[in-house]
Amino acid sequence: MKILLVNGPNLQLLGSREPEIYGRVTLPEIVCRLRRIAGELGVELVDRQSNHEGDLVDWIGAAPAEGFAGIVINPAAYTHTSVAVRDALAAAALPAVEVHMSNIHDREDFRSRSLTAPACVGVFCGFGAATYEWALRALAARLEHNAG
Ligand code: CA2
């Protein structure tokens, strides 16, 4: 079973700036750890990151045809702005889990609204790099439950 990990704009900066908010772990380190967990869970993880909204829309849109069973996504700033990413998630109709490293409800008001969350089966936020791990485990459990 293949799971698509999508990371949105500026997440390539993780570990280099704003460590008080996002910690010191880099995106490649997060992906490396997730790959190991995916292996333990018996799923394959394919990871992508882009600063461009259309890339996210294209990857989500192609995910069903590419054989992905589900999506873990941190849409980053597009969470709060992108009807296009939300529509792509809804159209793909794959179980998607939204991730935010920070607690988006404990920051600026505009961050507490997610346009993309209603197109996801669930949301994890606020546990730093570990948030991705919970999301991956939750999605894998759901997919296993659906398959069984
Ligand atoms: O908490 C999260 O994971 C966010 O999705 C991160 C986004 C932010 O716009 C969302 O409101 C919450 C920002 C990603 C940019 O990451 C940076 C990392 C280091 C330095 C600067 C930006």
mmCIF file of C-alpha atoms in Angstrom, residues 3-142:
data_model
loop_
_atom_site.group_PDB
_atom_site.id
_atom_site.type_symbol
_atom_site.label_atom_id
_atom_site.label_comp_id
_atom_site.label_asym_id
_atom_site.label_seq_id
_atom_site.Cartn_x
_atom_site.Cartn_y
_atom_site.Cartn_z
ATOM 1 C CA ILE A 3 0.878 6.644 0.950
ATOM 2 C CA LEU A 4 1.634 10.061 -0.517
ATOM 3 C CA LEU A 5 3.236 12.654 1.777
ATOM 4 C CA VAL A 6 2.705 16.202 0.485
ATOM 5 C CA ASN A 7 4.429 19.208 2.047
ATOM 6 C CA GLY A 8 3.578 22.741 1.029
ATOM 7 C CA PRO A 9 5.382 26.065 0.798
ATOM 8 C CA ASN A 10 8.431 26.965 2.859
ATOM 9 C CA LEU A 11 8.616 23.651 4.666
ATOM 10 C CA GLN A 12 12.030 23.165 3.035
ATOM 11 C CA LEU A 13 13.128 25.819 5.572
ATOM 12 C CA LEU A 14 12.395 23.588 8.555
ATOM 13 C CA GLY A 15 15.312 23.394 10.933
ATOM 14 C CA SER A 16 16.943 26.559 9.615
ATOM 15 C CA ARG A 17 14.571 29.321 10.774
ATOM 16 C CA GLU A 18 11.969 29.923 13.499
ATOM 17 C CA PRO A 19 13.104 26.957 15.659
ATOM 18 C CA GLU A 20 10.994 28.307 18.549
ATOM 19 C CA ILE A 21 7.884 27.520 16.483
ATOM 20 C CA TYR A 22 8.884 24.570 14.303
ATOM 21 C CA GLY A 23 11.844 23.029 16.131
ATOM 22 C CA ARG A 24 15.264 22.156 14.726
ATOM 23 C CA VAL A 25 14.437 19.063 12.725
ATOM 24 C CA THR A 26 14.802 19.358 8.945
ATOM 25 C CA LEU A 27 12.290 18.067 6.404
ATOM 26 C CA PRO A 28 14.684 15.359 5.108
ATOM 27 C CA GLU A 29 15.104 14.177 8.722
ATOM 28 C CA ILE A 30 11.322 14.044 9.196
ATOM 29 C CA VAL A 31 10.914 12.107 5.946
ATOM 30 C CA CYS A 32 13.688 9.686 6.906
ATOM 31 C CA ARG A 33 11.991 8.904 10.211
ATOM 32 C CA LEU A 34 8.586 8.565 8.550
ATOM 33 C CA ARG A 35 10.025 6.130 6.014
ATOM 34 C CA ARG A 36 11.291 3.936 8.822
ATOM 35 C CA ILE A 37 7.874 4.019 10.534
ATOM 36 C CA ALA A 38 6.150 3.352 7.209
ATOM 37 C CA GLY A 39 8.370 0.284 6.820
ATOM 38 C CA GLU A 40 7.336 -0.936 10.261
ATOM 39 C CA LEU A 41 3.687 -0.381 9.346
ATOM 40 C CA GLY A 42 4.106 -2.216 6.062
ATOM 41 C CA VAL A 43 3.311 0.753 3.837
ATOM 42 C CA GLU A 44 5.370 2.584 1.218
ATOM 43 C CA LEU A 45 5.833 6.338 1.642
ATOM 44 C CA VAL A 46 6.401 8.651 -1.313
ATOM 45 C CA ASP A 47 7.270 12.232 -0.340
ATOM 46 C CA ARG A 48 6.921 15.483 -2.253
ATOM 47 C CA GLN A 49 7.368 19.148 -1.338
ATOM 48 C CA SER A 50 6.652 22.257 -3.358
ATOM 49 C CA ASN A 51 6.278 25.978 -2.893
ATOM 50 C CA HIS A 52 3.770 26.077 -5.775
ATOM 51 C CA GLU A 53 0.045 25.585 -5.276
ATOM 52 C CA GLY A 54 -0.417 23.979 -8.707
ATOM 53 C CA ASP A 55 2.140 21.273 -7.920
ATOM 54 C CA LEU A 56 0.128 20.289 -4.856
ATOM 55 C CA VAL A 57 -3.092 20.276 -6.905
ATOM 56 C CA ASP A 58 -1.469 18.147 -9.650
ATOM 57 C CA TRP A 59 0.056 15.623 -7.214
ATOM 58 C CA ILE A 60 -3.203 15.220 -5.284
ATOM 59 C CA GLY A 61 -5.173 14.952 -8.520
ATOM 60 C CA ALA A 62 -2.878 12.251 -9.921
ATOM 61 C CA ALA A 63 -2.708 10.284 -6.655
ATOM 62 C CA PRO A 64 -5.631 7.877 -7.301
ATOM 63 C CA ALA A 65 -4.355 6.943 -10.786
ATOM 64 C CA GLU A 66 -0.834 6.522 -9.392
ATOM 65 C CA GLY A 67 -2.153 3.916 -6.986
ATOM 66 C CA PHE A 68 -1.916 5.837 -3.718
ATOM 67 C CA ALA A 69 -4.265 4.602 -1.010
ATOM 68 C CA GLY A 70 -4.143 7.792 1.077
ATOM 69 C CA ILE A 71 -2.466 11.140 1.634
ATOM 70 C CA VAL A 72 -0.680 12.802 4.549
ATOM 71 C CA ILE A 73 -0.551 16.523 3.833
ATOM 72 C CA ASN A 74 0.862 19.621 5.443
ATOM 73 C CA PRO A 75 -0.495 22.266 3.069
ATOM 74 C CA ALA A 76 1.399 24.913 5.116
ATOM 75 C CA ALA A 77 0.159 28.430 4.265
ATOM 76 C CA TYR A 78 -2.181 27.035 1.574
ATOM 77 C CA THR A 79 -4.172 25.534 4.451
ATOM 78 C CA HIS A 80 -5.587 28.962 5.090
ATOM 79 C CA THR A 81 -6.024 30.192 1.518
ATOM 80 C CA SER A 82 -6.388 27.429 -1.046
ATOM 81 C CA VAL A 83 -9.786 26.470 -2.382
ATOM 82 C CA ALA A 84 -7.831 24.725 -5.170
ATOM 83 C CA VAL A 85 -6.021 22.350 -2.777
ATOM 84 C CA ARG A 86 -9.255 21.680 -0.907
ATOM 85 C CA ASP A 87 -11.110 20.921 -4.157
ATOM 86 C CA ALA A 88 -8.270 18.637 -5.300
ATOM 87 C CA LEU A 89 -8.462 16.678 -2.031
ATOM 88 C CA ALA A 90 -12.235 16.384 -2.297
ATOM 89 C CA ALA A 91 -12.049 15.299 -5.952
ATOM 90 C CA ALA A 92 -9.292 12.733 -5.320
ATOM 91 C CA ALA A 93 -11.582 11.191 -2.706
ATOM 92 C CA LEU A 94 -8.684 9.388 -0.990
ATOM 93 C CA PRO A 95 -8.480 9.423 2.804
ATOM 94 C CA ALA A 96 -6.241 12.386 3.635
ATOM 95 C CA VAL A 97 -4.862 13.424 7.018
ATOM 96 C CA GLU A 98 -3.849 17.053 7.550
ATOM 97 C CA VAL A 99 -0.740 17.830 9.608
ATOM 98 C CA HIS A 100 0.523 20.995 11.267
ATOM 99 C CA MET A 101 3.650 20.976 13.364
ATOM 100 C CA SER A 102 2.505 24.026 15.305
ATOM 101 C CA ASN A 103 -0.802 24.395 17.116
ATOM 102 C CA ILE A 104 -2.592 26.499 14.498
ATOM 103 C CA HIS A 105 -5.271 27.367 17.081
ATOM 104 C CA ASP A 106 -2.767 29.011 19.384
ATOM 105 C CA ARG A 107 -1.305 31.488 16.899
ATOM 106 C CA GLU A 108 -2.620 34.323 14.721
ATOM 107 C CA ASP A 109 -6.395 34.203 14.150
ATOM 108 C CA PHE A 110 -6.035 33.560 10.411
ATOM 109 C CA ARG A 111 -4.196 30.291 11.080
ATOM 110 C CA SER A 112 -7.020 28.709 13.029
ATOM 111 C CA ARG A 113 -9.161 28.487 9.916
ATOM 112 C CA SER A 114 -8.331 25.584 7.600
ATOM 113 C CA LEU A 115 -9.938 25.517 4.151
ATOM 114 C CA THR A 116 -8.433 22.108 3.494
ATOM 115 C CA ALA A 117 -9.396 20.256 6.690
ATOM 116 C CA PRO A 118 -13.033 19.646 5.650
ATOM 117 C CA ALA A 119 -11.710 17.593 2.717
ATOM 118 C CA CYS A 120 -9.625 15.431 5.087
ATOM 119 C CA VAL A 121 -10.633 12.561 7.357
ATOM 120 C CA GLY A 122 -8.793 14.160 10.286
ATOM 121 C CA VAL A 123 -6.257 16.724 11.457
ATOM 122 C CA PHE A 124 -3.251 16.520 13.799
ATOM 123 C CA CYS A 125 -1.493 19.661 14.996
ATOM 124 C CA GLY A 126 0.796 21.001 17.665
ATOM 125 C CA PHE A 127 3.283 18.205 18.392
ATOM 126 C CA GLY A 128 6.207 19.386 16.284
ATOM 127 C CA ALA A 129 7.885 16.875 13.994
ATOM 128 C CA ALA A 130 6.124 14.030 15.823
ATOM 129 C CA THR A 131 2.805 15.301 14.451
ATOM 130 C CA TYR A 132 3.659 13.694 11.105
ATOM 131 C CA GLU A 133 4.203 10.375 12.843
ATOM 132 C CA TRP A 134 0.767 10.419 14.494
ATOM 133 C CA ALA A 135 -0.827 11.321 11.181
ATOM 134 C CA LEU A 136 0.932 8.498 9.336
ATOM 135 C CA ARG A 137 0.004 5.969 12.019
ATOM 136 C CA ALA A 138 -3.630 7.142 12.041
ATOM 137 C CA LEU A 139 -3.902 6.971 8.256
ATOM 138 C CA ALA A 140 -2.274 3.522 8.083
ATOM 139 C CA ALA A 141 -4.660 2.254 10.783
ATOM 140 C CA ARG A 142 -7.633 3.632 8.917
#
